Tab-separated table of C-alpha atoms and ligand atoms in Angstrom:
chain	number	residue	atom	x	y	z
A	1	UNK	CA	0.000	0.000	0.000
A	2	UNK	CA	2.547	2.087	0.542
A	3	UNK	CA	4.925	1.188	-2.947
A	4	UNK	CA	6.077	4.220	-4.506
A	5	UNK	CA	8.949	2.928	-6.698
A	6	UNK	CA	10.382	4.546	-9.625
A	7	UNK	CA	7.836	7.525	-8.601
A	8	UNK	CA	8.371	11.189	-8.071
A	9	UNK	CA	6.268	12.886	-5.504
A	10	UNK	CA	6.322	16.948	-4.971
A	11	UNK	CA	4.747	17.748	-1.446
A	12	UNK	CA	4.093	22.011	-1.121
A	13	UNK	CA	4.446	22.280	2.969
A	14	UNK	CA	6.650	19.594	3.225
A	15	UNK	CA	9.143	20.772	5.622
A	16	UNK	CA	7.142	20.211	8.785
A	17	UNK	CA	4.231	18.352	9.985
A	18	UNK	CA	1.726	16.088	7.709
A	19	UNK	CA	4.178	17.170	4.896
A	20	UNK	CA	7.441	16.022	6.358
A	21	UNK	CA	5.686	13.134	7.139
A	22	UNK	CA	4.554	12.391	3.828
A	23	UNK	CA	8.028	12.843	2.746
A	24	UNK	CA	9.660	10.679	5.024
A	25	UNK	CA	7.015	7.910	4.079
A	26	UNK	CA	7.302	8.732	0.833
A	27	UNK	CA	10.798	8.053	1.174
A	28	UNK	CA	10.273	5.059	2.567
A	29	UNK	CA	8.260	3.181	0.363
A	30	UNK	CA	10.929	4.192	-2.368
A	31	UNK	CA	10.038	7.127	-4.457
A	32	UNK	CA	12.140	10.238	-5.326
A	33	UNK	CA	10.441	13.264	-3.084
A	34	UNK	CA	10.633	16.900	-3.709
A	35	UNK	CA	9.750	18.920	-0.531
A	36	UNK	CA	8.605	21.776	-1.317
A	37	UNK	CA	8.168	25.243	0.879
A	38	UNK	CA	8.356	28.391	2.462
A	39	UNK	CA	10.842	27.159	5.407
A	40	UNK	CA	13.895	26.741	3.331
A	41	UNK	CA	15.623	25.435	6.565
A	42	UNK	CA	13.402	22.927	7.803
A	43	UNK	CA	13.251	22.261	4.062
A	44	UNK	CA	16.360	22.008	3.196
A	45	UNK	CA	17.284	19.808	7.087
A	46	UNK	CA	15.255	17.570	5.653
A	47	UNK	CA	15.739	16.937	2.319
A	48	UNK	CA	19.563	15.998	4.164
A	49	UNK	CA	18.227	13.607	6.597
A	50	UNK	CA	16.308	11.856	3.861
A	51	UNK	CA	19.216	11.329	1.544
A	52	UNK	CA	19.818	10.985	-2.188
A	53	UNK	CA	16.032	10.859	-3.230
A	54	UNK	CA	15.159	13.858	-1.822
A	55	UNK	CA	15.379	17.350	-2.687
A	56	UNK	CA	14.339	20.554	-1.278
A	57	UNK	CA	12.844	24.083	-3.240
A	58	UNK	CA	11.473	27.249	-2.198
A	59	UNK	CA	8.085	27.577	-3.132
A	60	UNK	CA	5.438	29.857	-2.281
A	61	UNK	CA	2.266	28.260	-3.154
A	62	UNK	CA	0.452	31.294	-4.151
A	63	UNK	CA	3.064	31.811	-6.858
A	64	UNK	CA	2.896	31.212	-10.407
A	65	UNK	CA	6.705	31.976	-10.835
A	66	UNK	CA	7.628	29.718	-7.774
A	67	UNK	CA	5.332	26.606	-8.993
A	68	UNK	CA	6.816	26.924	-12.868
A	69	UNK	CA	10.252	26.803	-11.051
A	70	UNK	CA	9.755	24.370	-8.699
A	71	UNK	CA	8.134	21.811	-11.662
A	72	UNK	CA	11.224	22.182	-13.950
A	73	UNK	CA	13.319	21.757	-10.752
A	74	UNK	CA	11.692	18.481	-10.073
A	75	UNK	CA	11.950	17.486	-14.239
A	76	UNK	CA	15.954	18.687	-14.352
A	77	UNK	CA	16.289	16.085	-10.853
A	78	UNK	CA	14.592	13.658	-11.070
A	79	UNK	CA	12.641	13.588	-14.549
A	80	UNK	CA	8.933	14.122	-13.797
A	81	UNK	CA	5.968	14.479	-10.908
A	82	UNK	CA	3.973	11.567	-11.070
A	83	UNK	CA	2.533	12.536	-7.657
A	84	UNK	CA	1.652	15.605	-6.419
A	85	UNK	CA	0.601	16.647	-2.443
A	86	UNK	CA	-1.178	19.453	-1.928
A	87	UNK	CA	-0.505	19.856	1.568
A	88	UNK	CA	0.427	23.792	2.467
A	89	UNK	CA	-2.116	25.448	4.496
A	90	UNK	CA	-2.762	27.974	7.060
A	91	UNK	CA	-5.257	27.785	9.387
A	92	UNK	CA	-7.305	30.069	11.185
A	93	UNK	CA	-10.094	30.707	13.735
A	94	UNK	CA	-12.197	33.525	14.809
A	95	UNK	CA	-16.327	33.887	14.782
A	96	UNK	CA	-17.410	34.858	10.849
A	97	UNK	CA	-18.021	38.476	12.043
A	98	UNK	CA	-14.730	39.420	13.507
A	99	UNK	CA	-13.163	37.895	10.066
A	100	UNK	CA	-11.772	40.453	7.509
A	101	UNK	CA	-12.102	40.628	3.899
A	102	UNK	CA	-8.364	41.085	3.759
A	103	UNK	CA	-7.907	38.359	5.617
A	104	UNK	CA	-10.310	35.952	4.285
A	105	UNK	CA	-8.803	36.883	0.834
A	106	UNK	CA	-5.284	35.378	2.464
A	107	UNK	CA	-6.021	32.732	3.290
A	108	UNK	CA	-8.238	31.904	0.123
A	109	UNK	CA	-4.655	32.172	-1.398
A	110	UNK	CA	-2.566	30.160	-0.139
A	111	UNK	CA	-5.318	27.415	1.117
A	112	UNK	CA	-7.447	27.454	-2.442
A	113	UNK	CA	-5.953	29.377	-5.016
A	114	UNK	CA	-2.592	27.290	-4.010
A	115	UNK	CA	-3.930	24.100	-4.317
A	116	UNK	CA	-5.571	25.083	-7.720
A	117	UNK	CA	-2.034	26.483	-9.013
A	118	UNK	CA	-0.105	23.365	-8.235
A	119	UNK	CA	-2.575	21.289	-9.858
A	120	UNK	CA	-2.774	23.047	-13.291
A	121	UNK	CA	1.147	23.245	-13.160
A	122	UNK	CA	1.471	19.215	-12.649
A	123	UNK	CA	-1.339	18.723	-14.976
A	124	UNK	CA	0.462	19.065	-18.459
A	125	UNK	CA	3.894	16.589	-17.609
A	126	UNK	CA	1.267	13.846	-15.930
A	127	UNK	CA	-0.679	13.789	-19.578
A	128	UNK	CA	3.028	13.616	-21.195
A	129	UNK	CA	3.948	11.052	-18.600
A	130	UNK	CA	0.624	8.692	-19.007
A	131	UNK	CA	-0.855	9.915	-15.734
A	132	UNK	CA	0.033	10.943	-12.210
A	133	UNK	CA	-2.077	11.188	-8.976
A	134	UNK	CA	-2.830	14.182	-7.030
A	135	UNK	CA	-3.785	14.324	-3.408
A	136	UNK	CA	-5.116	17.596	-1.495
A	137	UNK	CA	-4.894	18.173	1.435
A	138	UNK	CA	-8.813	19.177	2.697
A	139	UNK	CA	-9.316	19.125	6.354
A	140	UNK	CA	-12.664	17.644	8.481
A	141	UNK	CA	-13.336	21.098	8.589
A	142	UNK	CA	-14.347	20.944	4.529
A	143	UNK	CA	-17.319	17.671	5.632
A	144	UNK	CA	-18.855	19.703	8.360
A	145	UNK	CA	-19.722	23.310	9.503
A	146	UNK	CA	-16.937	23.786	12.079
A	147	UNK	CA	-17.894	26.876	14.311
A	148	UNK	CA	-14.506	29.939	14.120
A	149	UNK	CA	-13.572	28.610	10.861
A	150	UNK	CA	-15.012	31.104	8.014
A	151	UNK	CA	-11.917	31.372	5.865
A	152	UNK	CA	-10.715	28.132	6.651
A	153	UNK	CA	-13.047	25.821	6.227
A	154	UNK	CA	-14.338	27.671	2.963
A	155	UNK	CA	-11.196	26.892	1.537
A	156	UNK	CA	-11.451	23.134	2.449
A	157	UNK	CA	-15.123	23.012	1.113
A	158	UNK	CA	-13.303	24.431	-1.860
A	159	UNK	CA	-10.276	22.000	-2.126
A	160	UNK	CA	-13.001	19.228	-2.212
A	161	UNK	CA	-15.017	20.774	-4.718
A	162	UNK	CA	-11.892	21.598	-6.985
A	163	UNK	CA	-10.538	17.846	-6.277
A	164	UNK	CA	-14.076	16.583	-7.848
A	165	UNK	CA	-13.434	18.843	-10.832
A	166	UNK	CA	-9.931	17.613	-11.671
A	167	UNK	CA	-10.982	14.057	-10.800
A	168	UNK	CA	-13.967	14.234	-13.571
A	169	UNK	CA	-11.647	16.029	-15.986
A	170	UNK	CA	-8.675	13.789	-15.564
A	171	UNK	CA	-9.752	10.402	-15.437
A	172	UNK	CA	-9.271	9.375	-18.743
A	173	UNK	CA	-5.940	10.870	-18.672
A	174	UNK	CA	-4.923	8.419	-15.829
A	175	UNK	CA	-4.609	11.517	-13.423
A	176	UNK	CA	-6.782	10.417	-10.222
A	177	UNK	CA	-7.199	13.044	-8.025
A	178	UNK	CA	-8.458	12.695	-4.213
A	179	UNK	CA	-8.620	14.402	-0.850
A	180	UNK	CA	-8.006	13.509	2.522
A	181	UNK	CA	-9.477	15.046	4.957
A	182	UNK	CA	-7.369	14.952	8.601
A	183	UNK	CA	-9.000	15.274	11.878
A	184	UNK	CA	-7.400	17.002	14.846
A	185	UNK	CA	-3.716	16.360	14.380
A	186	UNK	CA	-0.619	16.947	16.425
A	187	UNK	CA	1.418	19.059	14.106
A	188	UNK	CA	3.785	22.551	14.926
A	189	UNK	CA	0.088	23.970	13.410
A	190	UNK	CA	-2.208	22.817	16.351
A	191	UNK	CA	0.754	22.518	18.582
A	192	UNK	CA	0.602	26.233	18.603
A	193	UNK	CA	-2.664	26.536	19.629
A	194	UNK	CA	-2.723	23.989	22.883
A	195	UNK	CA	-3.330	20.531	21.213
A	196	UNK	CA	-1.366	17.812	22.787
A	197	UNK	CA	-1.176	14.196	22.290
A	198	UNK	CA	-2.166	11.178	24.192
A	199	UNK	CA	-5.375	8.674	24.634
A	200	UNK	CA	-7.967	10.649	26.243
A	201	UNK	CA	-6.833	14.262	24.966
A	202	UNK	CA	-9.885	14.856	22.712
A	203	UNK	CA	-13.131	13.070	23.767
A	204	UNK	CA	-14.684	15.318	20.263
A	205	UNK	CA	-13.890	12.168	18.545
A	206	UNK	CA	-14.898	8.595	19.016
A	207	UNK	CA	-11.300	7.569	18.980
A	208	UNK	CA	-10.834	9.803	21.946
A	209	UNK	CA	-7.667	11.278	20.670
A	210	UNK	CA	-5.489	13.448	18.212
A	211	UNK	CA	-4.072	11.700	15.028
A	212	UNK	CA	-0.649	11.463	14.368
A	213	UNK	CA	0.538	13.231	11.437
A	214	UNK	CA	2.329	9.617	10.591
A	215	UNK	CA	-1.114	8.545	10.581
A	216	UNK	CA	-2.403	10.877	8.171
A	217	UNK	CA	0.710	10.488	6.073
A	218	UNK	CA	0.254	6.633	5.638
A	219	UNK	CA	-3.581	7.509	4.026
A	220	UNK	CA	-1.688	9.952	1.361
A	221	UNK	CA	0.528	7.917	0.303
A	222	UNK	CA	-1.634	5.306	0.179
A	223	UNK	CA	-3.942	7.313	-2.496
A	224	UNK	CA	-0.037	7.988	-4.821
A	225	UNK	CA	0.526	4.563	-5.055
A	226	UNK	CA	-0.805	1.970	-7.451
A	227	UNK	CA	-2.675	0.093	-5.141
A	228	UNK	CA	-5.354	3.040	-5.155
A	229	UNK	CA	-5.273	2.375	-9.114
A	230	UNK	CA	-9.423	2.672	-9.513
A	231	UNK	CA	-9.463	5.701	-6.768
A	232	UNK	CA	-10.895	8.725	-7.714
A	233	UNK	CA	-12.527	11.901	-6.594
A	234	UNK	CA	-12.794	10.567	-2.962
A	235	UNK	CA	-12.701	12.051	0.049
A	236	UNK	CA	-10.873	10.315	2.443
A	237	UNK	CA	-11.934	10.985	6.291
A	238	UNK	CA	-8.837	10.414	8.345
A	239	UNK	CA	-10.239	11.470	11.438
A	240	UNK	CA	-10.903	9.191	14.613
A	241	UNK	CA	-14.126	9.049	13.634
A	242	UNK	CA	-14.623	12.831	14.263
A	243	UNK	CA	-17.124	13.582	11.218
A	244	UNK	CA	-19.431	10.818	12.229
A	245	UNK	CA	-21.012	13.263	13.507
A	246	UNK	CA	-21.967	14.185	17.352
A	247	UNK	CA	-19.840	11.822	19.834
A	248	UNK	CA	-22.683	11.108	22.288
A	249	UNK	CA	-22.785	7.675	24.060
A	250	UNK	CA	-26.151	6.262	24.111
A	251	UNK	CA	-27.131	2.962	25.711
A	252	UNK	CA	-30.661	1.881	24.881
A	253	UNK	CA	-32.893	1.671	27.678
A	254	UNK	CA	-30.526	3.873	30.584
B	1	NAP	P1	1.960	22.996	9.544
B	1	NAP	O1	2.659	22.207	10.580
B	1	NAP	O2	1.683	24.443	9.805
B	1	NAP	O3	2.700	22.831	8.149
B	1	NAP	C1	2.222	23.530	7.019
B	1	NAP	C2	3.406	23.938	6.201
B	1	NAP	O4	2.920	24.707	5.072
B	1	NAP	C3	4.363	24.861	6.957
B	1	NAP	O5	5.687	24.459	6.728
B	1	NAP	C4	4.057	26.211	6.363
B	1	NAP	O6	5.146	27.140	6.413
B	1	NAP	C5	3.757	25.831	4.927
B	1	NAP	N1	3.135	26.930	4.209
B	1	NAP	C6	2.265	27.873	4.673
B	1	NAP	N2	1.982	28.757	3.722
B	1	NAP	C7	2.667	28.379	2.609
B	1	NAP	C8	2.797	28.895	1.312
B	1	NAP	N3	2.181	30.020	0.922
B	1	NAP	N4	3.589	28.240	0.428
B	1	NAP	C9	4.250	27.121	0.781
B	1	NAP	N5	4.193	26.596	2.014
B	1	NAP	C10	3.413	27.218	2.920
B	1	NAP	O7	0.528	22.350	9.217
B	1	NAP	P2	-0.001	20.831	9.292
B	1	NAP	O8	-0.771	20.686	10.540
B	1	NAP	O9	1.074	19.865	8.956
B	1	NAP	O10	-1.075	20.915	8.112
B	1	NAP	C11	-0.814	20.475	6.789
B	1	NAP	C12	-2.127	20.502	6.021
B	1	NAP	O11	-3.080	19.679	6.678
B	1	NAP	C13	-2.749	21.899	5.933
B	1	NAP	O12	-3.332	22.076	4.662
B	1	NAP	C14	-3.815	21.862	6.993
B	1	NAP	O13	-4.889	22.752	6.742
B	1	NAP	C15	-4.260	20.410	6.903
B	1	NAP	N6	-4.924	19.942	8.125
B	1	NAP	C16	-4.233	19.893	9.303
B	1	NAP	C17	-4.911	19.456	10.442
B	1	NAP	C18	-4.229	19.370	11.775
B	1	NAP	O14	-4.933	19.110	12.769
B	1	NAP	N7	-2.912	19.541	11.878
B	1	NAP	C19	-6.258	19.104	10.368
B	1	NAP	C20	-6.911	19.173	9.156
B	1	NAP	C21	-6.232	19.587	8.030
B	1	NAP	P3	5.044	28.415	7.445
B	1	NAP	O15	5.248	27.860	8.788
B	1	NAP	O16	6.102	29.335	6.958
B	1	NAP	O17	3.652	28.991	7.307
Protein backbone atom coordinates (compact mmCIF):
# COMPACT_ATOMS: atom_id res chain seq x y z
CA UNK A 1 0.00 0.00 0.00
CA UNK A 2 2.55 2.09 0.54
CA UNK A 3 4.93 1.19 -2.95
CA UNK A 4 6.08 4.22 -4.51
CA UNK A 5 8.95 2.93 -6.70
CA UNK A 6 10.38 4.55 -9.62
CA UNK A 7 7.84 7.53 -8.60
CA UNK A 8 8.37 11.19 -8.07
CA UNK A 9 6.27 12.89 -5.50
CA UNK A 10 6.32 16.95 -4.97
CA UNK A 11 4.75 17.75 -1.45
CA UNK A 12 4.09 22.01 -1.12
CA UNK A 13 4.45 22.28 2.97
CA UNK A 14 6.65 19.59 3.22
CA UNK A 15 9.14 20.77 5.62
CA UNK A 16 7.14 20.21 8.79
CA UNK A 17 4.23 18.35 9.98
CA UNK A 18 1.73 16.09 7.71
CA UNK A 19 4.18 17.17 4.90
CA UNK A 20 7.44 16.02 6.36
CA UNK A 21 5.69 13.13 7.14
CA UNK A 22 4.55 12.39 3.83
CA UNK A 23 8.03 12.84 2.75
CA UNK A 24 9.66 10.68 5.02
CA UNK A 25 7.01 7.91 4.08
CA UNK A 26 7.30 8.73 0.83
CA UNK A 27 10.80 8.05 1.17
CA UNK A 28 10.27 5.06 2.57
CA UNK A 29 8.26 3.18 0.36
CA UNK A 30 10.93 4.19 -2.37
CA UNK A 31 10.04 7.13 -4.46
CA UNK A 32 12.14 10.24 -5.33
CA UNK A 33 10.44 13.26 -3.08
CA UNK A 34 10.63 16.90 -3.71
CA UNK A 35 9.75 18.92 -0.53
CA UNK A 36 8.60 21.78 -1.32
CA UNK A 37 8.17 25.24 0.88
CA UNK A 38 8.36 28.39 2.46
CA UNK A 39 10.84 27.16 5.41
CA UNK A 40 13.90 26.74 3.33
CA UNK A 41 15.62 25.44 6.57
CA UNK A 42 13.40 22.93 7.80
CA UNK A 43 13.25 22.26 4.06
CA UNK A 44 16.36 22.01 3.20
CA UNK A 45 17.28 19.81 7.09
CA UNK A 46 15.26 17.57 5.65
CA UNK A 47 15.74 16.94 2.32
CA UNK A 48 19.56 16.00 4.16
CA UNK A 49 18.23 13.61 6.60
CA UNK A 50 16.31 11.86 3.86
CA UNK A 51 19.22 11.33 1.54
CA UNK A 52 19.82 10.99 -2.19
CA UNK A 53 16.03 10.86 -3.23
CA UNK A 54 15.16 13.86 -1.82
CA UNK A 55 15.38 17.35 -2.69
CA UNK A 56 14.34 20.55 -1.28
CA UNK A 57 12.84 24.08 -3.24
CA UNK A 58 11.47 27.25 -2.20
CA UNK A 59 8.09 27.58 -3.13
CA UNK A 60 5.44 29.86 -2.28
CA UNK A 61 2.27 28.26 -3.15
CA UNK A 62 0.45 31.29 -4.15
CA UNK A 63 3.06 31.81 -6.86
CA UNK A 64 2.90 31.21 -10.41
CA UNK A 65 6.70 31.98 -10.84
CA UNK A 66 7.63 29.72 -7.77
CA UNK A 67 5.33 26.61 -8.99
CA UNK A 68 6.82 26.92 -12.87
CA UNK A 69 10.25 26.80 -11.05
CA UNK A 70 9.75 24.37 -8.70
CA UNK A 71 8.13 21.81 -11.66
CA UNK A 72 11.22 22.18 -13.95
CA UNK A 73 13.32 21.76 -10.75
CA UNK A 74 11.69 18.48 -10.07
CA UNK A 75 11.95 17.49 -14.24
CA UNK A 76 15.95 18.69 -14.35
CA UNK A 77 16.29 16.09 -10.85
CA UNK A 78 14.59 13.66 -11.07
CA UNK A 79 12.64 13.59 -14.55
CA UNK A 80 8.93 14.12 -13.80
CA UNK A 81 5.97 14.48 -10.91
CA UNK A 82 3.97 11.57 -11.07
CA UNK A 83 2.53 12.54 -7.66
CA UNK A 84 1.65 15.60 -6.42
CA UNK A 85 0.60 16.65 -2.44
CA UNK A 86 -1.18 19.45 -1.93
CA UNK A 87 -0.50 19.86 1.57
CA UNK A 88 0.43 23.79 2.47
CA UNK A 89 -2.12 25.45 4.50
CA UNK A 90 -2.76 27.97 7.06
CA UNK A 91 -5.26 27.78 9.39
CA UNK A 92 -7.30 30.07 11.19
CA UNK A 93 -10.09 30.71 13.74
CA UNK A 94 -12.20 33.53 14.81
CA UNK A 95 -16.33 33.89 14.78
CA UNK A 96 -17.41 34.86 10.85
CA UNK A 97 -18.02 38.48 12.04
CA UNK A 98 -14.73 39.42 13.51
CA UNK A 99 -13.16 37.90 10.07
CA UNK A 100 -11.77 40.45 7.51
CA UNK A 101 -12.10 40.63 3.90
CA UNK A 102 -8.36 41.08 3.76
CA UNK A 103 -7.91 38.36 5.62
CA UNK A 104 -10.31 35.95 4.29
CA UNK A 105 -8.80 36.88 0.83
CA UNK A 106 -5.28 35.38 2.46
CA UNK A 107 -6.02 32.73 3.29
CA UNK A 108 -8.24 31.90 0.12
CA UNK A 109 -4.65 32.17 -1.40
CA UNK A 110 -2.57 30.16 -0.14
CA UNK A 111 -5.32 27.42 1.12
CA UNK A 112 -7.45 27.45 -2.44
CA UNK A 113 -5.95 29.38 -5.02
CA UNK A 114 -2.59 27.29 -4.01
CA UNK A 115 -3.93 24.10 -4.32
CA UNK A 116 -5.57 25.08 -7.72
CA UNK A 117 -2.03 26.48 -9.01
CA UNK A 118 -0.11 23.37 -8.24
CA UNK A 119 -2.57 21.29 -9.86
CA UNK A 120 -2.77 23.05 -13.29
CA UNK A 121 1.15 23.25 -13.16
CA UNK A 122 1.47 19.21 -12.65
CA UNK A 123 -1.34 18.72 -14.98
CA UNK A 124 0.46 19.07 -18.46
CA UNK A 125 3.89 16.59 -17.61
CA UNK A 126 1.27 13.85 -15.93
CA UNK A 127 -0.68 13.79 -19.58
CA UNK A 128 3.03 13.62 -21.19
CA UNK A 129 3.95 11.05 -18.60
CA UNK A 130 0.62 8.69 -19.01
CA UNK A 131 -0.85 9.91 -15.73
CA UNK A 132 0.03 10.94 -12.21
CA UNK A 133 -2.08 11.19 -8.98
CA UNK A 134 -2.83 14.18 -7.03
CA UNK A 135 -3.79 14.32 -3.41
CA UNK A 136 -5.12 17.60 -1.50
CA UNK A 137 -4.89 18.17 1.43
CA UNK A 138 -8.81 19.18 2.70
CA UNK A 139 -9.32 19.13 6.35
CA UNK A 140 -12.66 17.64 8.48
CA UNK A 141 -13.34 21.10 8.59
CA UNK A 142 -14.35 20.94 4.53
CA UNK A 143 -17.32 17.67 5.63
CA UNK A 144 -18.86 19.70 8.36
CA UNK A 145 -19.72 23.31 9.50
CA UNK A 146 -16.94 23.79 12.08
CA UNK A 147 -17.89 26.88 14.31
CA UNK A 148 -14.51 29.94 14.12
CA UNK A 149 -13.57 28.61 10.86
CA UNK A 150 -15.01 31.10 8.01
CA UNK A 151 -11.92 31.37 5.86
CA UNK A 152 -10.72 28.13 6.65
CA UNK A 153 -13.05 25.82 6.23
CA UNK A 154 -14.34 27.67 2.96
CA UNK A 155 -11.20 26.89 1.54
CA UNK A 156 -11.45 23.13 2.45
CA UNK A 157 -15.12 23.01 1.11
CA UNK A 158 -13.30 24.43 -1.86
CA UNK A 159 -10.28 22.00 -2.13
CA UNK A 160 -13.00 19.23 -2.21
CA UNK A 161 -15.02 20.77 -4.72
CA UNK A 162 -11.89 21.60 -6.98
CA UNK A 163 -10.54 17.85 -6.28
CA UNK A 164 -14.08 16.58 -7.85
CA UNK A 165 -13.43 18.84 -10.83
CA UNK A 166 -9.93 17.61 -11.67
CA UNK A 167 -10.98 14.06 -10.80
CA UNK A 168 -13.97 14.23 -13.57
CA UNK A 169 -11.65 16.03 -15.99
CA UNK A 170 -8.68 13.79 -15.56
CA UNK A 171 -9.75 10.40 -15.44
CA UNK A 172 -9.27 9.38 -18.74
CA UNK A 173 -5.94 10.87 -18.67
CA UNK A 174 -4.92 8.42 -15.83
CA UNK A 175 -4.61 11.52 -13.42
CA UNK A 176 -6.78 10.42 -10.22
CA UNK A 177 -7.20 13.04 -8.03
CA UNK A 178 -8.46 12.69 -4.21
CA UNK A 179 -8.62 14.40 -0.85
CA UNK A 180 -8.01 13.51 2.52
CA UNK A 181 -9.48 15.05 4.96
CA UNK A 182 -7.37 14.95 8.60
CA UNK A 183 -9.00 15.27 11.88
CA UNK A 184 -7.40 17.00 14.85
CA UNK A 185 -3.72 16.36 14.38
CA UNK A 186 -0.62 16.95 16.42
CA UNK A 187 1.42 19.06 14.11
CA UNK A 188 3.79 22.55 14.93
CA UNK A 189 0.09 23.97 13.41
CA UNK A 190 -2.21 22.82 16.35
CA UNK A 191 0.75 22.52 18.58
CA UNK A 192 0.60 26.23 18.60
CA UNK A 193 -2.66 26.54 19.63
CA UNK A 194 -2.72 23.99 22.88
CA UNK A 195 -3.33 20.53 21.21
CA UNK A 196 -1.37 17.81 22.79
CA UNK A 197 -1.18 14.20 22.29
CA UNK A 198 -2.17 11.18 24.19
CA UNK A 199 -5.37 8.67 24.63
CA UNK A 200 -7.97 10.65 26.24
CA UNK A 201 -6.83 14.26 24.97
CA UNK A 202 -9.88 14.86 22.71
CA UNK A 203 -13.13 13.07 23.77
CA UNK A 204 -14.68 15.32 20.26
CA UNK A 205 -13.89 12.17 18.55
CA UNK A 206 -14.90 8.59 19.02
CA UNK A 207 -11.30 7.57 18.98
CA UNK A 208 -10.83 9.80 21.95
CA UNK A 209 -7.67 11.28 20.67
CA UNK A 210 -5.49 13.45 18.21
CA UNK A 211 -4.07 11.70 15.03
CA UNK A 212 -0.65 11.46 14.37
CA UNK A 213 0.54 13.23 11.44
CA UNK A 214 2.33 9.62 10.59
CA UNK A 215 -1.11 8.54 10.58
CA UNK A 216 -2.40 10.88 8.17
CA UNK A 217 0.71 10.49 6.07
CA UNK A 218 0.25 6.63 5.64
CA UNK A 219 -3.58 7.51 4.03
CA UNK A 220 -1.69 9.95 1.36
CA UNK A 221 0.53 7.92 0.30
CA UNK A 222 -1.63 5.31 0.18
CA UNK A 223 -3.94 7.31 -2.50
CA UNK A 224 -0.04 7.99 -4.82
CA UNK A 225 0.53 4.56 -5.06
CA UNK A 226 -0.80 1.97 -7.45
CA UNK A 227 -2.68 0.09 -5.14
CA UNK A 228 -5.35 3.04 -5.16
CA UNK A 229 -5.27 2.37 -9.11
CA UNK A 230 -9.42 2.67 -9.51
CA UNK A 231 -9.46 5.70 -6.77
CA UNK A 232 -10.90 8.72 -7.71
CA UNK A 233 -12.53 11.90 -6.59
CA UNK A 234 -12.79 10.57 -2.96
CA UNK A 235 -12.70 12.05 0.05
CA UNK A 236 -10.87 10.31 2.44
CA UNK A 237 -11.93 10.99 6.29
CA UNK A 238 -8.84 10.41 8.35
CA UNK A 239 -10.24 11.47 11.44
CA UNK A 240 -10.90 9.19 14.61
CA UNK A 241 -14.13 9.05 13.63
CA UNK A 242 -14.62 12.83 14.26
CA UNK A 243 -17.12 13.58 11.22
CA UNK A 244 -19.43 10.82 12.23
CA UNK A 245 -21.01 13.26 13.51
CA UNK A 246 -21.97 14.18 17.35
CA UNK A 247 -19.84 11.82 19.83
CA UNK A 248 -22.68 11.11 22.29
CA UNK A 249 -22.79 7.68 24.06
CA UNK A 250 -26.15 6.26 24.11
CA UNK A 251 -27.13 2.96 25.71
CA UNK A 252 -30.66 1.88 24.88
CA UNK A 253 -32.89 1.67 27.68
CA UNK A 254 -30.53 3.87 30.58
P1 LIG B 1 1.96 23.00 9.54
O1 LIG B 1 2.66 22.21 10.58
O2 LIG B 1 1.68 24.44 9.80
O3 LIG B 1 2.70 22.83 8.15
C1 LIG B 1 2.22 23.53 7.02
C2 LIG B 1 3.41 23.94 6.20
O4 LIG B 1 2.92 24.71 5.07
C3 LIG B 1 4.36 24.86 6.96
O5 LIG B 1 5.69 24.46 6.73
C4 LIG B 1 4.06 26.21 6.36
O6 LIG B 1 5.15 27.14 6.41
C5 LIG B 1 3.76 25.83 4.93
N1 LIG B 1 3.13 26.93 4.21
C6 LIG B 1 2.26 27.87 4.67
N2 LIG B 1 1.98 28.76 3.72
C7 LIG B 1 2.67 28.38 2.61
C8 LIG B 1 2.80 28.89 1.31
N3 LIG B 1 2.18 30.02 0.92
N4 LIG B 1 3.59 28.24 0.43
C9 LIG B 1 4.25 27.12 0.78
N5 LIG B 1 4.19 26.60 2.01
C10 LIG B 1 3.41 27.22 2.92
O7 LIG B 1 0.53 22.35 9.22
P2 LIG B 1 0.00 20.83 9.29
O8 LIG B 1 -0.77 20.69 10.54
O9 LIG B 1 1.07 19.86 8.96
O10 LIG B 1 -1.07 20.92 8.11
C11 LIG B 1 -0.81 20.47 6.79
C12 LIG B 1 -2.13 20.50 6.02
O11 LIG B 1 -3.08 19.68 6.68
C13 LIG B 1 -2.75 21.90 5.93
O12 LIG B 1 -3.33 22.08 4.66
C14 LIG B 1 -3.82 21.86 6.99
O13 LIG B 1 -4.89 22.75 6.74
C15 LIG B 1 -4.26 20.41 6.90
N6 LIG B 1 -4.92 19.94 8.13
C16 LIG B 1 -4.23 19.89 9.30
C17 LIG B 1 -4.91 19.46 10.44
C18 LIG B 1 -4.23 19.37 11.78
O14 LIG B 1 -4.93 19.11 12.77
N7 LIG B 1 -2.91 19.54 11.88
C19 LIG B 1 -6.26 19.10 10.37
C20 LIG B 1 -6.91 19.17 9.16
C21 LIG B 1 -6.23 19.59 8.03
P3 LIG B 1 5.04 28.42 7.45
O15 LIG B 1 5.25 27.86 8.79
O16 LIG B 1 6.10 29.34 6.96
O17 LIG B 1 3.65 28.99 7.31
Amino acid sequence: MNDLSNKTVLITGGARGIGAEVARTAVAGGANVVVADLLDADGQELARELGDRARFVHLDVTSEDDWQRAAEFAVAEFGGIDGLVNNAGISTGQPLESETVEHFRQVLDINLTGVFIGMKTVIPGMKENGGGSIVNISSAAGLMGLAMTSSYGATKWGVRGLTKIGAVELGTSRIRVNSVHPGMTYTPMTAQVGIQQGEGNYPNTPMGRVGEASEIADAIVYLLSDAASYVTGAELAVDGGWTTGPTVKYVMGQ
